[in-house]
Coordinates of C-alpha atoms in Angstrom, one line a residue:
X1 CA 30.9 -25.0 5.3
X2 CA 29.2 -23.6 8.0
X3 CA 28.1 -20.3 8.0
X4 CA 27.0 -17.9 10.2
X5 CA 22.9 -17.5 10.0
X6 CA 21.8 -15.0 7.3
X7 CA 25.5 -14.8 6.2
X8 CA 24.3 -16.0 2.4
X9 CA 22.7 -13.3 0.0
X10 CA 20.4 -13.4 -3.0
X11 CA 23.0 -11.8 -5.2
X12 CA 25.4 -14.4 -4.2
X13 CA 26.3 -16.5 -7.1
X14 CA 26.6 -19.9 -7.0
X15 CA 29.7 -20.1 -8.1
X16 CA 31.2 -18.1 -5.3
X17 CA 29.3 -20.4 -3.3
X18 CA 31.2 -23.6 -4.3
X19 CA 34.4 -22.1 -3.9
X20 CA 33.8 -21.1 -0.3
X21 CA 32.4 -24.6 0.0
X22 CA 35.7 -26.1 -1.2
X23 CA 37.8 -23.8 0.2
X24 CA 36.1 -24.8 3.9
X25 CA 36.3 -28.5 3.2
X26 CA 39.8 -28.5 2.2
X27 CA 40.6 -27.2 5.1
X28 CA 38.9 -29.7 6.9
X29 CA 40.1 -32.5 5.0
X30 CA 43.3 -33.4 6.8
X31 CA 40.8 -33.7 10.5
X32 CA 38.9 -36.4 8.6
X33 CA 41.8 -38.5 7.0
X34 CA 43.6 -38.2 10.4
X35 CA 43.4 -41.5 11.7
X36 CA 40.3 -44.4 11.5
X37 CA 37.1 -43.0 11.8
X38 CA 34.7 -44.5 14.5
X39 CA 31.4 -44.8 12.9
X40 CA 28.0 -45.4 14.8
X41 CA 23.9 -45.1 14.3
X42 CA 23.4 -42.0 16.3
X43 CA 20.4 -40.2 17.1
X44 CA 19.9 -36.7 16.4
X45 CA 22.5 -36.5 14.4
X46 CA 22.0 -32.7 13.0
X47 CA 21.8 -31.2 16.6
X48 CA 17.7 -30.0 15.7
X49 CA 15.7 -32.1 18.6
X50 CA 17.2 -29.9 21.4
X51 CA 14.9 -27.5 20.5
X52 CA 11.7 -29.1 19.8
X53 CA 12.6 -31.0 23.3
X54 CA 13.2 -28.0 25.2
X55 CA 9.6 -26.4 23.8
X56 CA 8.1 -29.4 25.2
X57 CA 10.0 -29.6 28.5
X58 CA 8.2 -26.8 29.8
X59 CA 5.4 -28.1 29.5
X60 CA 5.4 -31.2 30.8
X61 CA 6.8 -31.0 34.4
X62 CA 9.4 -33.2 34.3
X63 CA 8.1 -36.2 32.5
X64 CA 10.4 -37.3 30.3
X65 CA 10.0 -39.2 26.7
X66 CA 11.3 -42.7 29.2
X67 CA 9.4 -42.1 32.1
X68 CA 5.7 -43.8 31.4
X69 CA 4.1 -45.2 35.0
X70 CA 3.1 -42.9 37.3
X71 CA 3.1 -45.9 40.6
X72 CA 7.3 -45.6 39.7
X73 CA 6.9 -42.1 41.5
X74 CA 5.7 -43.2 44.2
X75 CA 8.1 -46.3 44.9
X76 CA 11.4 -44.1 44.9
X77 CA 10.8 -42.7 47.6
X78 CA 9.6 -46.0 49.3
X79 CA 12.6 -47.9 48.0
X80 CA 14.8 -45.1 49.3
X81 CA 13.5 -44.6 52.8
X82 CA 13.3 -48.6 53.4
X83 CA 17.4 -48.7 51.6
X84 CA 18.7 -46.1 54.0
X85 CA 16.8 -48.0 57.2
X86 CA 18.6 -51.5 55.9
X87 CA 21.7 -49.3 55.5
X88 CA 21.7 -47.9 58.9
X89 CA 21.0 -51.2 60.7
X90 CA 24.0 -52.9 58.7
X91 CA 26.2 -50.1 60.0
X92 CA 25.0 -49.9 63.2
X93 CA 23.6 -46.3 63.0
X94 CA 26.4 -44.7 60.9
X95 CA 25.6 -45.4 57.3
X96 CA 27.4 -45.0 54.3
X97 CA 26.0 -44.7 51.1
X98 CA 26.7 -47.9 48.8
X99 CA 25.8 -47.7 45.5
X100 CA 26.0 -50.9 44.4
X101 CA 23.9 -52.8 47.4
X102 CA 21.6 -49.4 46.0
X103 CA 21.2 -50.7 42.2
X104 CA 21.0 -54.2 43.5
X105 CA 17.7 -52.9 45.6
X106 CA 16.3 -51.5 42.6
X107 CA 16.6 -54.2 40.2
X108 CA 14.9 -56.7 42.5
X109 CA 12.1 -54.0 43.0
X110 CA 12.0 -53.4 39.2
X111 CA 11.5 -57.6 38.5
X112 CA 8.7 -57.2 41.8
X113 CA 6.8 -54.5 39.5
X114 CA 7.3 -56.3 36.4
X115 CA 6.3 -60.3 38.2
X116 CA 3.2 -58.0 39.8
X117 CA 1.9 -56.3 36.9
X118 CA 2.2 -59.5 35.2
X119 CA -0.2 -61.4 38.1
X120 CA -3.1 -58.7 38.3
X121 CA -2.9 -58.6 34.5
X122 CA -6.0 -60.7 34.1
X123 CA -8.2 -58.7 37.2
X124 CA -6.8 -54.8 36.3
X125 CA -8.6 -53.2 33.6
X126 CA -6.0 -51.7 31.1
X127 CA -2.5 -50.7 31.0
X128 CA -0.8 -54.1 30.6
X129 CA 3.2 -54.5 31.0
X130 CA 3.1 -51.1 29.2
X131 CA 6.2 -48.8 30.2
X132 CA 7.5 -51.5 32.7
X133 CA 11.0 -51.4 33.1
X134 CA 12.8 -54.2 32.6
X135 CA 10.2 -56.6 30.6
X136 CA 13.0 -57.1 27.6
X137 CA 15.3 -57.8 30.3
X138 CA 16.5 -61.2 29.6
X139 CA 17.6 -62.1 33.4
X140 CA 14.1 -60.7 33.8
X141 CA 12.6 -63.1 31.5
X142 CA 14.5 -65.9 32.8
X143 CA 13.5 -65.5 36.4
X144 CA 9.7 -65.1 35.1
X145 CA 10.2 -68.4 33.5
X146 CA 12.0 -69.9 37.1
X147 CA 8.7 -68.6 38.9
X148 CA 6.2 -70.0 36.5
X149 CA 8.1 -73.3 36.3
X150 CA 8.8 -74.0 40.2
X151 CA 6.4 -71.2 41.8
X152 CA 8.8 -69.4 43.7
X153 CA 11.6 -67.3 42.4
X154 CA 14.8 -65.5 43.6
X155 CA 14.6 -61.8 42.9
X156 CA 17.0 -61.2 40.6
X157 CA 19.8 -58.4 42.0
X158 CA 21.3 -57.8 38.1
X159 CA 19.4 -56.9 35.0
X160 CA 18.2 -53.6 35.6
X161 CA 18.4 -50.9 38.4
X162 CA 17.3 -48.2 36.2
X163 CA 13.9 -46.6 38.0
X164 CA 16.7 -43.9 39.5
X165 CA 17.4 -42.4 36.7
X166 CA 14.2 -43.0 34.8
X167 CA 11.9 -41.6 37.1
X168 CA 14.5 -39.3 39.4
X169 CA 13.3 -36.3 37.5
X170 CA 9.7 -36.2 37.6
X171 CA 10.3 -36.7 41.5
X172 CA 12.2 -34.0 41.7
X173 CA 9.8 -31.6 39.4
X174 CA 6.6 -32.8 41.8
X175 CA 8.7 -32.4 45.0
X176 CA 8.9 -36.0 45.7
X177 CA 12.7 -36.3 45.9
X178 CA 15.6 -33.9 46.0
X179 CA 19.6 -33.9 45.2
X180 CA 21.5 -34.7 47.7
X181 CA 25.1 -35.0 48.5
X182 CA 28.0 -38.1 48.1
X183 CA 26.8 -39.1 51.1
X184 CA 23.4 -39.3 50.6
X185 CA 22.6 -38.7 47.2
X186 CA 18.6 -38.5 47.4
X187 CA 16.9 -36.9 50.1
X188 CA 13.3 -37.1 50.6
X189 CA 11.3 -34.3 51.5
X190 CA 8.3 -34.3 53.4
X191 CA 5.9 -35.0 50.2
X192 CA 8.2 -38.3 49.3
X193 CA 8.0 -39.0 53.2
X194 CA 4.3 -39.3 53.0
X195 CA 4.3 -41.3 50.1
X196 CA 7.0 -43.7 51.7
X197 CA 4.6 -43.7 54.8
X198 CA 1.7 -44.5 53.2
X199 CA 3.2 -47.7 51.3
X200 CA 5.3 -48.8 54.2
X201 CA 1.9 -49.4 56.2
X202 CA 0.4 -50.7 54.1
X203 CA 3.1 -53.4 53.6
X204 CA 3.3 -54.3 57.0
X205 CA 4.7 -57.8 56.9
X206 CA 5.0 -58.0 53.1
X207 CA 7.1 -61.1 52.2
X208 CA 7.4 -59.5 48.3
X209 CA 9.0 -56.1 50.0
X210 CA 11.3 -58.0 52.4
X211 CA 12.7 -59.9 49.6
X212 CA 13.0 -56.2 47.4
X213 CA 15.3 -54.9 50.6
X214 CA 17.4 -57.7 51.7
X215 CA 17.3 -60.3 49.0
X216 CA 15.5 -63.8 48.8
X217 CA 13.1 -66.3 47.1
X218 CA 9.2 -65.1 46.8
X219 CA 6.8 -67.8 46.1
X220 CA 4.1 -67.4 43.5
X221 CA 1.1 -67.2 45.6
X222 CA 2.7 -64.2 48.0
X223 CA 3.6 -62.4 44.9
X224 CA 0.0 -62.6 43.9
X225 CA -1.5 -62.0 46.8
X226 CA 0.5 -59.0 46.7
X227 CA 0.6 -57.7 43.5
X228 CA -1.7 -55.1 43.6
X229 CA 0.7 -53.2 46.2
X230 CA 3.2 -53.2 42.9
X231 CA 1.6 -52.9 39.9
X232 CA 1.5 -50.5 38.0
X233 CA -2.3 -50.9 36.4
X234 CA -3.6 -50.7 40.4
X235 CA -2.6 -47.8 42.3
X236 CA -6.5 -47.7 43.6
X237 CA -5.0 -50.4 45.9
X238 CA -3.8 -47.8 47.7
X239 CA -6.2 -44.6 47.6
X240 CA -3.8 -43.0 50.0
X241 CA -0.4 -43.5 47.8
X242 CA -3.1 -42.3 44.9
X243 CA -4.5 -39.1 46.6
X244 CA -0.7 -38.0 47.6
X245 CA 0.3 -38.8 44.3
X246 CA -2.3 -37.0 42.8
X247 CA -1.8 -33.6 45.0
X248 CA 1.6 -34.0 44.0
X249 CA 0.4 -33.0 40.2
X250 CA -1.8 -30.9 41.1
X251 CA -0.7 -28.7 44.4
X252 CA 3.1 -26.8 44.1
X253 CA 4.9 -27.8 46.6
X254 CA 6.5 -24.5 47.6
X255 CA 6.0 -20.9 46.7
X256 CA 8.8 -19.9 44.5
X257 CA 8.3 -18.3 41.0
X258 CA 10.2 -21.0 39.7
X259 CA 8.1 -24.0 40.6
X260 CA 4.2 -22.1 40.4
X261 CA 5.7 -21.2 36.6
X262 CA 6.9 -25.2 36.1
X263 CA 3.2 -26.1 37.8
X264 CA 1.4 -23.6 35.5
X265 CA 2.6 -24.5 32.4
X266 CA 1.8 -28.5 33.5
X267 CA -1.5 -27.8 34.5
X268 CA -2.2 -25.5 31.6
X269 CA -1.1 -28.7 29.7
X270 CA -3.6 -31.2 31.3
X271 CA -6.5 -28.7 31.4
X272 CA -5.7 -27.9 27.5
X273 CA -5.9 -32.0 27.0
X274 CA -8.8 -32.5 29.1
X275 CA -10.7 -30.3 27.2
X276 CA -10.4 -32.0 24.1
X277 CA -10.7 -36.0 25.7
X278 CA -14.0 -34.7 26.8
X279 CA -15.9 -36.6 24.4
X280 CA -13.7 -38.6 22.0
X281 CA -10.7 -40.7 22.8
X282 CA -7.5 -39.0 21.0
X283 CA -3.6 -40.0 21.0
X284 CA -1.1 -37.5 22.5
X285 CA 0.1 -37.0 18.6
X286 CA -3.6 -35.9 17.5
X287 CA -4.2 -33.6 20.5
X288 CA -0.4 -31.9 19.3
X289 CA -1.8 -32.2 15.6
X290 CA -5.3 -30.8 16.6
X291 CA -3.0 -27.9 17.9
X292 CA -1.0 -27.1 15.4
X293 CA -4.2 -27.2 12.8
X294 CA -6.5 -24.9 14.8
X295 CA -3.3 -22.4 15.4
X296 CA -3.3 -22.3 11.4
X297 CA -6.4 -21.6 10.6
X298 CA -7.6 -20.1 13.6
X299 CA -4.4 -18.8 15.2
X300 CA -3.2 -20.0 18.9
X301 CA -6.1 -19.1 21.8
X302 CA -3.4 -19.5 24.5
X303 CA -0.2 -19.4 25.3
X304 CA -0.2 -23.5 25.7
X305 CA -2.4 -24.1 22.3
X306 CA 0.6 -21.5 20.7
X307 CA 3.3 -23.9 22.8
X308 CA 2.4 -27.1 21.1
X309 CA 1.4 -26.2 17.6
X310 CA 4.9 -24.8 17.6
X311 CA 6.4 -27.9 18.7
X312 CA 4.2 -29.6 16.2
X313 CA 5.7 -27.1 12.9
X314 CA 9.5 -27.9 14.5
X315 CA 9.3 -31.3 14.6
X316 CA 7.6 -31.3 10.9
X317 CA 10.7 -28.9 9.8
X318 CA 12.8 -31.5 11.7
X319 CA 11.6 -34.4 9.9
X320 CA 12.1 -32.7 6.5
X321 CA 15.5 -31.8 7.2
X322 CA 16.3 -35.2 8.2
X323 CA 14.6 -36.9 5.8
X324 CA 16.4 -34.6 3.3
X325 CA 19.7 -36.2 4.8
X326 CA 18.1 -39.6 4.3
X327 CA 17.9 -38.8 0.7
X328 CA 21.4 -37.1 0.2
X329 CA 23.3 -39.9 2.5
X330 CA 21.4 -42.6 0.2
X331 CA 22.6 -40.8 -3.2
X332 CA 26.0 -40.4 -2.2
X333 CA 26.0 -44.4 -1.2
X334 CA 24.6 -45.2 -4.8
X335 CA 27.5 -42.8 -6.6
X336 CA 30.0 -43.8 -4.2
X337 CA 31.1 -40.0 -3.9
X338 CA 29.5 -37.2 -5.6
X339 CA 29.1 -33.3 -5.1
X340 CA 25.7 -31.9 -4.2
X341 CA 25.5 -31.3 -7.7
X342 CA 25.9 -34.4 -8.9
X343 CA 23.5 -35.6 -6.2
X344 CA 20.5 -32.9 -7.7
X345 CA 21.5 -34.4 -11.3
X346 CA 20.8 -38.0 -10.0
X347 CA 17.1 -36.6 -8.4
X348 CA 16.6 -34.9 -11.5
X349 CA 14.4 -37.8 -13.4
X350 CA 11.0 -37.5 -15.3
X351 CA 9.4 -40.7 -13.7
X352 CA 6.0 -40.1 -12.4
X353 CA 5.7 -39.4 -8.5
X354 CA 4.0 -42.2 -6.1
X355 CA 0.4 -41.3 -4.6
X356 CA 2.0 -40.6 -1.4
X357 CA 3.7 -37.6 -3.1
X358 CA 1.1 -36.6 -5.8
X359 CA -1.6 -36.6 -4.1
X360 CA 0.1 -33.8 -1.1
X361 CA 1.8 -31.9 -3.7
X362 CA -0.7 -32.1 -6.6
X363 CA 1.5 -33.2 -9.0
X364 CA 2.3 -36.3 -10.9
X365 CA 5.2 -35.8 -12.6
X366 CA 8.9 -35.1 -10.9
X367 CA 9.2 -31.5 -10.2
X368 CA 12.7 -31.1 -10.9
X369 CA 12.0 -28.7 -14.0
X370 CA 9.2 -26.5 -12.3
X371 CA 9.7 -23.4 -10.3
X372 CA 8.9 -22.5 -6.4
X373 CA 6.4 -20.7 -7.4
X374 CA 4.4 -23.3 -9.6
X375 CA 4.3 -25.9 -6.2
X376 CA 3.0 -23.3 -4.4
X377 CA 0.3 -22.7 -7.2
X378 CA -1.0 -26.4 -7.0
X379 CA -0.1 -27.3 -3.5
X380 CA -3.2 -27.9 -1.3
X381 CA -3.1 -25.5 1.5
X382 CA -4.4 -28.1 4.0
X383 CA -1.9 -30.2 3.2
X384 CA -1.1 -32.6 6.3
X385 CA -3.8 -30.5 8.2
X386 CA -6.5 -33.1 8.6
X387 CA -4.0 -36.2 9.0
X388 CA -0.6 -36.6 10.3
X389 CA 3.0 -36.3 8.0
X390 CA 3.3 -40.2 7.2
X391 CA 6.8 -40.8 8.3
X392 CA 6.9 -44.0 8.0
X393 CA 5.8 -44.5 4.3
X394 CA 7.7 -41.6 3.2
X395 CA 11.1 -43.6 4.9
X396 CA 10.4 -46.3 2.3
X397 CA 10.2 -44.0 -0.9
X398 CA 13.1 -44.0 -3.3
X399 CA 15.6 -41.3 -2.4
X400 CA 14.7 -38.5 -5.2
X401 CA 11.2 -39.1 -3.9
X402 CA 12.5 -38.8 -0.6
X403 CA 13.8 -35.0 -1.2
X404 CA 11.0 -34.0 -3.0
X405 CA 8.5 -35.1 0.0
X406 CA 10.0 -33.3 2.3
X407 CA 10.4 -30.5 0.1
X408 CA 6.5 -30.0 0.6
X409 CA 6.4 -30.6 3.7
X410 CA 8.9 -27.8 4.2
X411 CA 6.2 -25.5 2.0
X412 CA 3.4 -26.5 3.8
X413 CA 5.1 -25.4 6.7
X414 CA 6.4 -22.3 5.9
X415 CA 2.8 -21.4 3.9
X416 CA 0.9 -22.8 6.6
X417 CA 2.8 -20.8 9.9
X418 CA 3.6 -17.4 7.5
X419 CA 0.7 -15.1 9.6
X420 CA 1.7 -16.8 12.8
X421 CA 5.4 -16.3 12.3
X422 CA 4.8 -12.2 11.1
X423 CA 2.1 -11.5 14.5
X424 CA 4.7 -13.0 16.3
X425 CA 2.8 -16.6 17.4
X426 CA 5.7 -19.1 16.7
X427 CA 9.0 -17.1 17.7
X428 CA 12.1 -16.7 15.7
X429 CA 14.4 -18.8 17.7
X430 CA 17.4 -18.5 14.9
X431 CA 17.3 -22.3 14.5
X432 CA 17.0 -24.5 11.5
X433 CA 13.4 -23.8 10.8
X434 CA 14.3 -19.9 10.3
X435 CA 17.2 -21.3 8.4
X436 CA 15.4 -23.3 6.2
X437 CA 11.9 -20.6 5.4
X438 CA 15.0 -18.0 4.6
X439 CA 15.8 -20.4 2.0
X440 CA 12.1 -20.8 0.7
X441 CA 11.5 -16.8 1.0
X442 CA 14.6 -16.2 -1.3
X443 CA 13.8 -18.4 -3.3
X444 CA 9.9 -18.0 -4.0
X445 CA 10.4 -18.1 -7.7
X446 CA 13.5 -20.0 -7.9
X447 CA 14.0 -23.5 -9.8
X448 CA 12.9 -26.0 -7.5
X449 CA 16.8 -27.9 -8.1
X450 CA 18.3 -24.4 -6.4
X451 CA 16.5 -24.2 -3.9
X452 CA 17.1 -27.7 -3.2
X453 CA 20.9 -26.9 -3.2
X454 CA 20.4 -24.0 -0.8
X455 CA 19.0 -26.2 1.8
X456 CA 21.0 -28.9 1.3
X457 CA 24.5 -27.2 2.2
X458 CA 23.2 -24.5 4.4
X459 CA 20.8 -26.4 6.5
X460 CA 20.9 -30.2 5.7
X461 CA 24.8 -30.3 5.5
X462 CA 25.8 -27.7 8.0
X463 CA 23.9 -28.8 10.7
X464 CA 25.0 -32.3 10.1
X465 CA 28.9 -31.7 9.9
X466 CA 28.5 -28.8 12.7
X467 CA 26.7 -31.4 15.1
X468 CA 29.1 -34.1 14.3
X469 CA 32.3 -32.0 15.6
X470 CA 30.5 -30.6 18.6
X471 CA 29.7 -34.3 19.4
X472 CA 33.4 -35.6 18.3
X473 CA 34.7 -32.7 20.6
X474 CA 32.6 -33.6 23.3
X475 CA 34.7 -37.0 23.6
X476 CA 31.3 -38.8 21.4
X477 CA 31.7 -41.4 19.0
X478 CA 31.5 -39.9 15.6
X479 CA 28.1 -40.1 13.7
X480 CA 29.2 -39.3 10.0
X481 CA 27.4 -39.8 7.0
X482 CA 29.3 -38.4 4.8
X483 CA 32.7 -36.7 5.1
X484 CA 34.4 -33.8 2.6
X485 CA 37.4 -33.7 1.1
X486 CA 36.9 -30.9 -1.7
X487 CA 34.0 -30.1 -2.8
X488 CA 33.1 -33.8 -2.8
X489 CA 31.1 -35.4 0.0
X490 CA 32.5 -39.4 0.5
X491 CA 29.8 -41.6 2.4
X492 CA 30.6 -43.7 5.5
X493 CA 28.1 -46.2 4.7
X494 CA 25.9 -45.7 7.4
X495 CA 22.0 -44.6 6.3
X496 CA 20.0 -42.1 7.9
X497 CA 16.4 -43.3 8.9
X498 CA 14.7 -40.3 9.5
X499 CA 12.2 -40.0 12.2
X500 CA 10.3 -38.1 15.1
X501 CA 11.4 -39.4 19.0
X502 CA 8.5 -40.3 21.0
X503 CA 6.7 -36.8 23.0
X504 CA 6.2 -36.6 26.8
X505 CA 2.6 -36.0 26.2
X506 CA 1.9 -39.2 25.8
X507 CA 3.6 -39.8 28.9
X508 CA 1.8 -36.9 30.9
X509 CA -1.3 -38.4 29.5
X510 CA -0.6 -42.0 31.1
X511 CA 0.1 -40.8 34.5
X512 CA -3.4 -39.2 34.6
X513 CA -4.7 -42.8 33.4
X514 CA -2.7 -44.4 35.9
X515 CA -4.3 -42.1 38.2
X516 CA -7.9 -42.1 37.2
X517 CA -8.1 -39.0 35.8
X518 CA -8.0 -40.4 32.3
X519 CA -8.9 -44.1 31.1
X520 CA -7.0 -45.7 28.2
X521 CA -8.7 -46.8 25.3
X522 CA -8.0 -47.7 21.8
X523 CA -6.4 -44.6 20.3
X524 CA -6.0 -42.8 22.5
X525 CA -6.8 -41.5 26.0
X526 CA -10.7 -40.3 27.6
X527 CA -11.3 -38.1 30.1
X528 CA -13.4 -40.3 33.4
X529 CA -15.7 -39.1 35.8
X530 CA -13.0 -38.7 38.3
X531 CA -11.1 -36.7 35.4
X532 CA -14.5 -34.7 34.9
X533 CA -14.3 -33.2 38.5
X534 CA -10.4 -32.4 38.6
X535 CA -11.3 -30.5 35.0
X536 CA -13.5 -28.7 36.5
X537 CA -11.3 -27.7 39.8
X538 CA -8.5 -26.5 37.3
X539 CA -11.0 -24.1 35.1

């Protein structure tokens, strides 16, 4: 079933096809009766975000899809410092690293951020509980309820604890924390140190941060009084935890090619943004679609521009893959078990297409009896250009819609990105997008039904069954759809929602709100006057 890339030819016939098909199936039939099968949701489920994740890693320093708040960076290595102090004077000077009295810490720190944020709701200016851990947290919501009843509260030691692991990495990628051993698992260097420094004097005598470290009840009025030391809307309380945090972003914090490459590619990011939240307020998803629209008709003016219009094509190629499975998964559920050619038999219908489909693809009617070529003849080149791929509405449509959609958005694609892809622009990473605009090259004046079989077994299918096993054989629960047994494909019941995972722009954009640079607004980000003056410092 799974072949090796390119390994299928145009003289091919599709009947040699099949038998390979059932030939590999058979032989995997056996594996997949072996026992009861495990079945669960899954995310990512053909293998294809690791690549659209790693383009976007590069650029974003660190900040991950989870990690929202920038004040979390600079409470690590606060909460750290002040744990190993309380550690060393329970031991008397020879501490030894326990990690649960360390998760215990966190989660009543994690409830302080969330009760404070809460109380300076009403005075901050934007933000809200937005990206607070721990706010669907029911022990969480329980103790908010205890405080607002009796006006004190016991922090809460369960319930959450997971700032470490949200926020460990964007310390580590701004030099604000480092690896350490069993022993001492984080070590702070001298940029977390100043950070702890600046937060520990400022908390002299803080009843809400000796109640974080050893444990206690906090009454409502102390916790208001001081909330803005903890929320995550005021980190002006503190201009000098701000100003660190800020050179943190913008100052490497040693000279190795390594880290000026990592702080390049971020600052080449925020400059890139900047530019365009000059004068209009824009979402992290327009600024990546206002990317990958002025690399099509324009090309890519930098290597950043050419970064995330790339990301932007992937995760549209992504989308139709998955939304392809959507539509096979759903078929096979209907027919109970089927072949992929009954499943292009059951598509195959005359009924007219919905707006959401005509309207892209200029053409009413199913296409099931028209050639590659005659989409291609009617198909708006701007398609999804001006306005986003609707993922949502095209999640609702009936399944042969389903396949057809994201049949154009494959073609827009691959039109769209053709002079890009041939100077070079968006590189040939051998992945599922190559796979895929293989297909759509072959097949430029195919029947559209055989070019939908070429996709579905060697993109939609293989991926799916060859991310599965590497999953299963990686000790995962297994994420089936479907499973073979001939050349028939029996469904486990479970439906594929396709989708797109959040992006870390968004999140690289909220840490510059959190830290002046940028002020939220409806849709989107700005760039402020404070923002103005760093723009102009990274130029």
């Amino acid at each position: 079933m799974v072949r090796p890339h390119g390994a299928l030819c145009e003289e091919t016939s599709w009947d040699t096809v099949v038998h390979a098909e059932e030939i590999q199936w058979a032989a995997m039939e056996s594996f997949w009766n072996a026992g009861e099968r495990e079945k669960i949701g899954g995310r990512d489920i053909l293998g294809l975000r690791r690549l659209d994740q790693s383009i976007e890693r590069d650029w974003a320093a660190g900040i991950t899809t989870i990690s929202f708040r920038a004040r979390y960076l600079s409470l690590l290595p606060w909460v750290v410092a002040e744990f190993y102090k309380e550690e060393l004077r329970r031991a008397g000077g020879a501490m030894s690293f326990n990690k649960d009295r360390f998760y215990e810490t966190l989660s009543r720190l994690e409830f302080a951020v969330l009760a404070a944020t809460r109380a300076g709701e009403q005075e901050e200016r934007t933000g809200g509980v937005y990206g607070v851990l721990g706010r669907r947290s029911t022990v969480f919501i329980q103790a908010l309820r205890d405080l607002e009843t009796n006006g004190s509260v016991e922090l809460p030691s369960a319930g959450s604890g997971a700032s470490y692991g949200t926020y460990v990495m964007p310390c580590r990628s701004f030099g604000i924390l480092e690896t350490g051993d069993r022993d001492l698992p984080v070590v702070i260097p001298s940029r977390g140190m100043a950070l702890h420094e600046a937060r520990r004097d400022a908390l002299e005598g803080s009843a809400l941060s000796a109640a974080i470290l050893h444990g206690g009840t906090v009454s409502a009025s102390a916790l208001a009084s001081e909330a803005p030391y903890f929320s995550v809307n005021a980190l002006d309380a503190l201009p000098g935890e701000r100003d660190l945090l800020h050179d943190a972003f913008v100052q490497a914090y040693e000279d190795r090619p390594d880290v000026a490459g990592a702080y390049g590619r971020f600052l080449a990011t925020s400059r890139w943004a900047f530019d365009q939240l000059e004068t209009r307020a824009l979402s992290s998803a327009q600024l990546i679609g206002i990317a990958y629209r002025d690399a099509v008709e324009t090309g890519a003016a930098s290597a950043v521009a050419a970064a995330w219009a790339e990301y932007e094509l992937r995760r549209r190629v992504h989308f139709a893959i998955e939304l392809l499975l959507g539509a096979l998964t759903e078929t096979l559920m209907d027919l109970t078990e089927g072949t992929v050619d009954d499943v292009l038999d059951a598509w195959s219908t005359e009924e007219r297409l919905p707006p959401l489909v005509s309207e892209v693809l200029g053409i009413e009617h199913s296409v099931f009896r028209a050639d590659m070529e005659d989409i291609a003849a009617v198909m708006p080149e701007d398609a999804w250009l001006e306005r986003p791929v609707p993922i949502r509405a095209a999640r609702g449509l009936p399944s042969w819609c389903k396949a057809i959609f994201a049949l154009g958005v494959l073609v827009a694609a691959w039109r769209q990105t053709e002079g890009l892809r041939a100077a070079g622009r968006i590189r040939d990473q051998r992945s599922y997008l190559e796979r895929a605009f293989v297909v759509l090259d072959a097949r430029r004046k195919s029947p559209v039904p055989k070019t939908l079989r070429r996709l579905l077994v060697e993109v939609v299918i293989a991926a799916h069954l060859s991310t599965t096993l590497r999953k299963m054989s990686q000790g995962q629960k297994c994420s089936l759809r479907f499973y073979p047994e001939g050349a028939l494909l029996r469904p486990t019941g479970e439906p594929v929602s396709a989708g797109q995972s959040g992006d870390r722009l968004g999140n690289v954009l909220g840490m510059w709100a959190d830290l002046g640079v940028l002020e939220r607004q409806d849709g989107g980000f700005r760039l402020t006057e404070r923002g103005r003056g760093l723009a102009a410092e990274l130029k």
